Tab-separated table of C-alpha atoms in Angstrom:
chain	number	residue	atom	x	y	z
L	245	MET	CA	0.100	0.083	-0.033
L	246	THR	CA	1.519	3.406	-0.961
L	247	ALA	CA	1.494	6.098	1.517
L	248	THR	CA	-1.315	7.836	-0.500
L	249	GLU	CA	-3.479	4.821	-0.373
L	250	GLU	CA	-2.834	4.631	3.241
L	251	CYS	CA	-3.615	8.276	3.995
L	252	SER	CA	-6.840	8.229	1.948
L	253	LYS	CA	-8.091	4.982	3.987
L	254	ARG	CA	-7.499	6.814	7.301
L	255	SER	CA	-9.370	9.715	6.029
L	256	ARG	CA	-12.155	8.135	3.996
L	257	GLY	CA	-15.731	9.372	4.962
L	258	LEU	CA	-15.183	12.472	6.413
L	259	ALA	CA	-17.190	15.363	4.464
L	260	ILE	CA	-15.808	18.848	4.841
L	261	GLN	CA	-17.774	21.702	4.839
L	262	MET	CA	-16.711	25.666	3.395
L	263	ASP	CA	-18.138	28.981	3.954
L	264	ASP	CA	-20.420	29.594	0.776
L	265	TYR	CA	-18.140	32.161	-0.839
L	266	LEU	CA	-15.544	30.033	-0.848
L	267	VAL	CA	-17.411	26.918	-2.645
L	268	GLN	CA	-17.544	28.401	-6.318
L	269	PRO	CA	-13.703	29.046	-6.321
L	270	MET	CA	-13.099	25.759	-4.918
L	271	ARG	CA	-15.074	23.992	-7.437
L	272	ASP	CA	-13.720	26.063	-10.323
L	273	PHE	CA	-9.732	25.473	-9.155
L	274	VAL	CA	-10.194	21.812	-8.422
L	275	LYS	CA	-11.737	21.282	-12.075
L	276	LEU	CA	-9.356	23.719	-13.745
L	277	PHE	CA	-6.419	21.640	-12.144
L	278	GLU	CA	-7.898	18.477	-13.266
L	279	GLU	CA	-8.578	19.703	-16.789
L	280	LEU	CA	-5.237	20.964	-17.453
L	281	GLY	CA	-3.634	17.697	-15.737
L	282	ILE	CA	-2.206	19.567	-12.981
L	283	PRO	CA	-1.527	17.818	-9.554
L	284	TYR	CA	-2.706	19.706	-6.995
L	285	ALA	CA	-3.423	19.550	-2.955
L	286	ILE	CA	-5.846	21.797	-0.983
L	287	MET	CA	-3.632	23.241	1.943
L	288	GLY	CA	-4.779	25.927	4.520
L	289	GLY	CA	-7.939	26.456	6.537
L	290	ILE	CA	-10.016	23.835	4.465
L	291	ALA	CA	-7.072	21.424	5.182
L	292	VAL	CA	-7.263	22.270	8.862
L	293	GLY	CA	-11.302	21.692	9.079
L	294	ALA	CA	-10.325	18.058	7.537
L	295	HIS	CA	-7.409	17.138	9.842
L	296	GLY	CA	-8.384	19.376	12.918
L	297	ILE	CA	-10.886	21.618	13.888
L	298	PRO	CA	-12.931	23.718	11.588
L	299	ARG	CA	-12.206	27.318	11.761
L	300	PRO	CA	-13.214	30.675	9.811
L	301	THR	CA	-10.934	30.879	6.541
L	302	HIS	CA	-11.232	33.681	3.944
L	303	ASP	CA	-9.078	32.300	1.120
L	304	LEU	CA	-7.766	29.353	-0.807
L	305	ASP	CA	-4.351	27.481	-0.707
L	306	PHE	CA	-3.357	24.834	-2.953
L	307	THR	CA	0.242	23.248	-3.767
L	308	ILE	CA	0.642	22.358	-7.371
L	309	SER	CA	3.131	20.541	-9.598
L	310	LEU	CA	3.711	22.698	-12.460
L	311	GLU	CA	6.790	24.063	-14.504
L	312	ARG	CA	6.913	27.715	-14.353
L	313	THR	CA	7.025	28.057	-18.060
L	314	ARG	CA	3.268	26.730	-17.897
L	315	LEU	CA	1.872	29.601	-15.491
L	316	PRO	CA	0.927	31.723	-18.264
L	317	GLU	CA	-1.439	28.760	-19.225
L	318	LEU	CA	-2.705	28.349	-15.830
L	319	TYR	CA	-3.344	32.347	-15.277
L	320	SER	CA	-4.992	32.402	-18.790
L	321	ALA	CA	-7.346	29.698	-17.880
L	322	ALA	CA	-8.087	31.124	-14.525
L	323	GLU	CA	-9.138	34.662	-16.251
L	324	GLN	CA	-11.581	32.807	-18.673
L	325	LEU	CA	-13.383	31.844	-15.574
L	326	GLY	CA	-13.409	35.488	-14.342
L	327	TYR	CA	-10.584	35.403	-11.929
L	328	SER	CA	-8.082	38.304	-12.144
L	329	VAL	CA	-4.200	37.889	-12.026
L	330	PRO	CA	-2.399	40.632	-9.931
L	331	GLU	CA	-0.251	42.483	-12.253
L	332	ALA	CA	3.026	41.345	-10.468
L	333	PHE	CA	2.127	37.725	-10.966
L	334	ALA	CA	1.091	38.445	-14.304
L	335	SER	CA	4.246	39.963	-15.394
L	336	GLY	CA	6.201	36.760	-14.221
L	337	TRP	CA	7.246	37.292	-10.297
L	338	VAL	CA	7.108	34.399	-8.041
L	339	ASP	CA	6.815	35.230	-4.303
L	340	VAL	CA	8.196	33.432	-1.566
L	341	VAL	CA	6.268	32.659	1.575
L	342	ALA	CA	7.855	30.253	4.503
L	343	GLU	CA	10.619	29.167	1.791
L	344	MET	CA	7.874	28.119	-0.609
L	345	PRO	CA	7.256	30.026	-4.206
L	346	LEU	CA	3.973	31.275	-4.511
L	347	VAL	CA	1.367	32.725	-6.900
L	348	ARG	CA	-1.873	34.273	-6.684
L	349	VAL	CA	-4.807	34.679	-8.306
L	350	ARG	CA	-7.797	36.564	-7.083
L	351	GLN	CA	-11.438	36.977	-7.103
L	352	TRP	CA	-13.815	40.051	-6.102
L	353	VAL	CA	-17.117	39.376	-4.653
L	354	GLU	CA	-19.128	42.425	-3.240
L	355	GLY	CA	-16.027	44.578	-3.271
L	356	LYS	CA	-14.234	42.078	-1.292
L	357	ALA	CA	-11.006	40.106	-2.400
L	358	ILE	CA	-10.657	36.598	-2.272
L	359	ASP	CA	-7.219	35.112	-2.889
L	360	ILE	CA	-6.043	31.936	-4.132
L	361	ASP	CA	-2.794	31.374	-3.071
L	362	ILE	CA	-1.062	28.804	-4.919
L	363	PHE	CA	2.129	27.228	-4.098
L	364	LEU	CA	4.837	25.720	-6.475
L	365	ALA	CA	5.851	22.386	-5.380
L	366	GLU	CA	9.760	22.724	-6.397
L	367	SER	CA	11.481	21.251	-3.179
L	368	GLY	CA	12.232	17.589	-2.137
L	369	PHE	CA	9.835	18.503	1.056
L	370	GLN	CA	6.952	19.616	-1.379
L	371	GLU	CA	7.266	16.782	-3.475
L	372	SER	CA	6.901	14.574	-0.746
L	373	VAL	CA	3.729	16.463	-0.070
L	374	MET	CA	2.292	15.775	-3.243
L	375	THR	CA	3.043	11.977	-3.091
L	376	ARG	CA	1.336	11.889	0.229
L	377	ARG	CA	-1.944	13.897	-0.361
L	378	VAL	CA	-5.365	12.475	0.589
L	379	ARG	CA	-8.529	12.420	-1.561
L	380	LEU	CA	-11.707	13.293	0.494
L	381	GLU	CA	-15.082	14.536	0.225
L	382	LEU	CA	-15.828	18.231	0.343
L	383	GLU	CA	-18.771	20.357	-0.134
L	384	THR	CA	-17.929	20.772	-3.753
L	385	GLY	CA	-17.145	17.138	-4.138
L	386	PHE	CA	-14.036	14.643	-3.900
L	387	ALA	CA	-10.683	16.743	-3.835
L	388	TRP	CA	-6.814	16.217	-3.010
L	389	LEU	CA	-5.747	17.634	0.230
L	390	VAL	CA	-2.125	17.537	2.095
L	391	SER	CA	-1.870	14.685	4.624
L	392	ALA	CA	-2.227	15.812	8.370
L	393	GLU	CA	1.224	15.473	8.956
L	394	ASP	CA	2.368	17.534	6.072
L	395	LEU	CA	-0.354	20.294	7.455
L	396	ILE	CA	1.592	20.067	10.267
L	397	LEU	CA	4.962	20.565	8.792
L	398	LEU	CA	3.781	23.169	6.598
L	399	LYS	CA	2.090	25.086	9.866
L	400	LEU	CA	5.752	24.721	11.275
L	401	LEU	CA	7.226	26.681	8.510
L	402	ALA	CA	4.786	29.496	8.786
L	403	MET	CA	4.475	29.337	12.730
L	404	ARG	CA	2.188	31.938	13.425
L	405	PRO	CA	-0.028	32.029	16.424
L	406	ARG	CA	-2.922	30.896	14.408
L	407	ASP	CA	-0.632	28.010	12.939
L	408	VAL	CA	0.272	26.898	16.611
L	409	GLY	CA	-3.434	26.733	17.345
L	410	ASP	CA	-4.216	24.563	14.220
L	411	ILE	CA	-1.417	22.423	15.048
L	412	LEU	CA	-2.893	21.785	18.495
L	413	ASP	CA	-6.135	20.986	16.804
L	414	ILE	CA	-4.741	18.723	14.672
L	415	PHE	CA	-3.097	16.942	17.390
L	416	LEU	CA	-6.335	16.624	19.375
L	417	ALA	CA	-8.569	15.564	16.229
L	418	GLN	CA	-6.026	12.783	14.767
L	419	GLY	CA	-4.853	11.070	17.641
L	420	GLN	CA	-2.193	8.736	15.946
L	421	LEU	CA	0.320	10.333	13.561
L	422	ASP	CA	3.467	9.144	11.595
L	423	GLU	CA	6.107	10.863	13.936
L	424	ASP	CA	8.652	9.430	12.158
L	425	TYR	CA	7.919	10.674	8.927
L	426	ILE	CA	7.392	14.369	10.783
L	427	ARG	CA	10.430	13.883	12.865
L	428	ARG	CA	12.517	13.092	9.671
L	429	TRP	CA	11.308	16.387	7.784
L	430	THR	CA	11.610	18.760	11.062
L	431	GLU	CA	15.103	17.910	11.182
L	432	GLU	CA	15.694	18.319	7.427
L	433	LEU	CA	13.653	21.856	7.533
L	434	GLY	CA	15.127	22.909	10.774
L	435	VAL	CA	12.050	23.071	12.486
L	436	GLU	CA	12.524	20.475	14.994
L	437	ASP	CA	12.543	22.947	18.116
L	438	ARG	CA	9.439	24.377	17.058
L	439	PHE	CA	7.983	20.810	16.870
L	440	GLN	CA	8.864	20.059	20.172
L	441	ASP	CA	7.543	23.472	21.804
L	442	VAL	CA	4.053	22.673	20.103
L	443	LYS	CA	4.045	19.043	21.179
L	444	SER	CA	4.915	20.270	24.764
L	445	GLN	CA	2.333	22.806	25.062
L	446	PHE	CA	-0.263	20.206	23.680
L	447	HIS	CA	0.749	17.606	26.501
L	448	GLU	CA	0.834	20.407	28.882
L	449	GLU	CA	-3.001	21.607	28.036
L	450	ASN	CA	-4.224	17.957	27.732
L	451	SER	CA	-2.357	16.349	30.999
L	452	GLY	CA	-5.324	16.760	32.993
L	453	ASP	CA	-7.529	14.902	30.487
L	454	GLN	CA	-5.347	11.887	31.066
L	455	ALA	CA	-5.406	11.638	34.643
């Protein structure tokens, strides 16, 4: 059994809901990636709702396997669906967030911007994320999401206060995780101290439940 099959088996049967204004963009981009033959995995708040405890989220986050030379094709397909590409990205700029390359597409709904952040899987870690992605049922249908372990690692790279809370929620909801895998990548990514700190915080906050 492959890692992807094992993760899918563990996660089978979950149905994830999302805010109404994210439903159509999620449906659009899952379909767009699949039609263009672009491997993808959903990250961010939607993935937290799948592997941890649902919380409000105001944008969509994906990681994809795509050569940068195909970015104009992706942008063109998104624009045909009514999305806009910020000028800097349309001109070829690629941002870097948490040491990962990122591009962005945007939709305006009633004067409010909904960002679709798209990380490009160009590192060994991100390639591992893609091989371990899981297929779950969302409100919009079945889609690929990052695994619980990889979501923890992504949160450790970002390490905002919200990310710490998300990791704690994932620990609580998942129970058993592949800690050998997490430990390997925390060492390679240089975030092992962050992992131990959050793990210690989790045990301190939940020690009374085990008494």
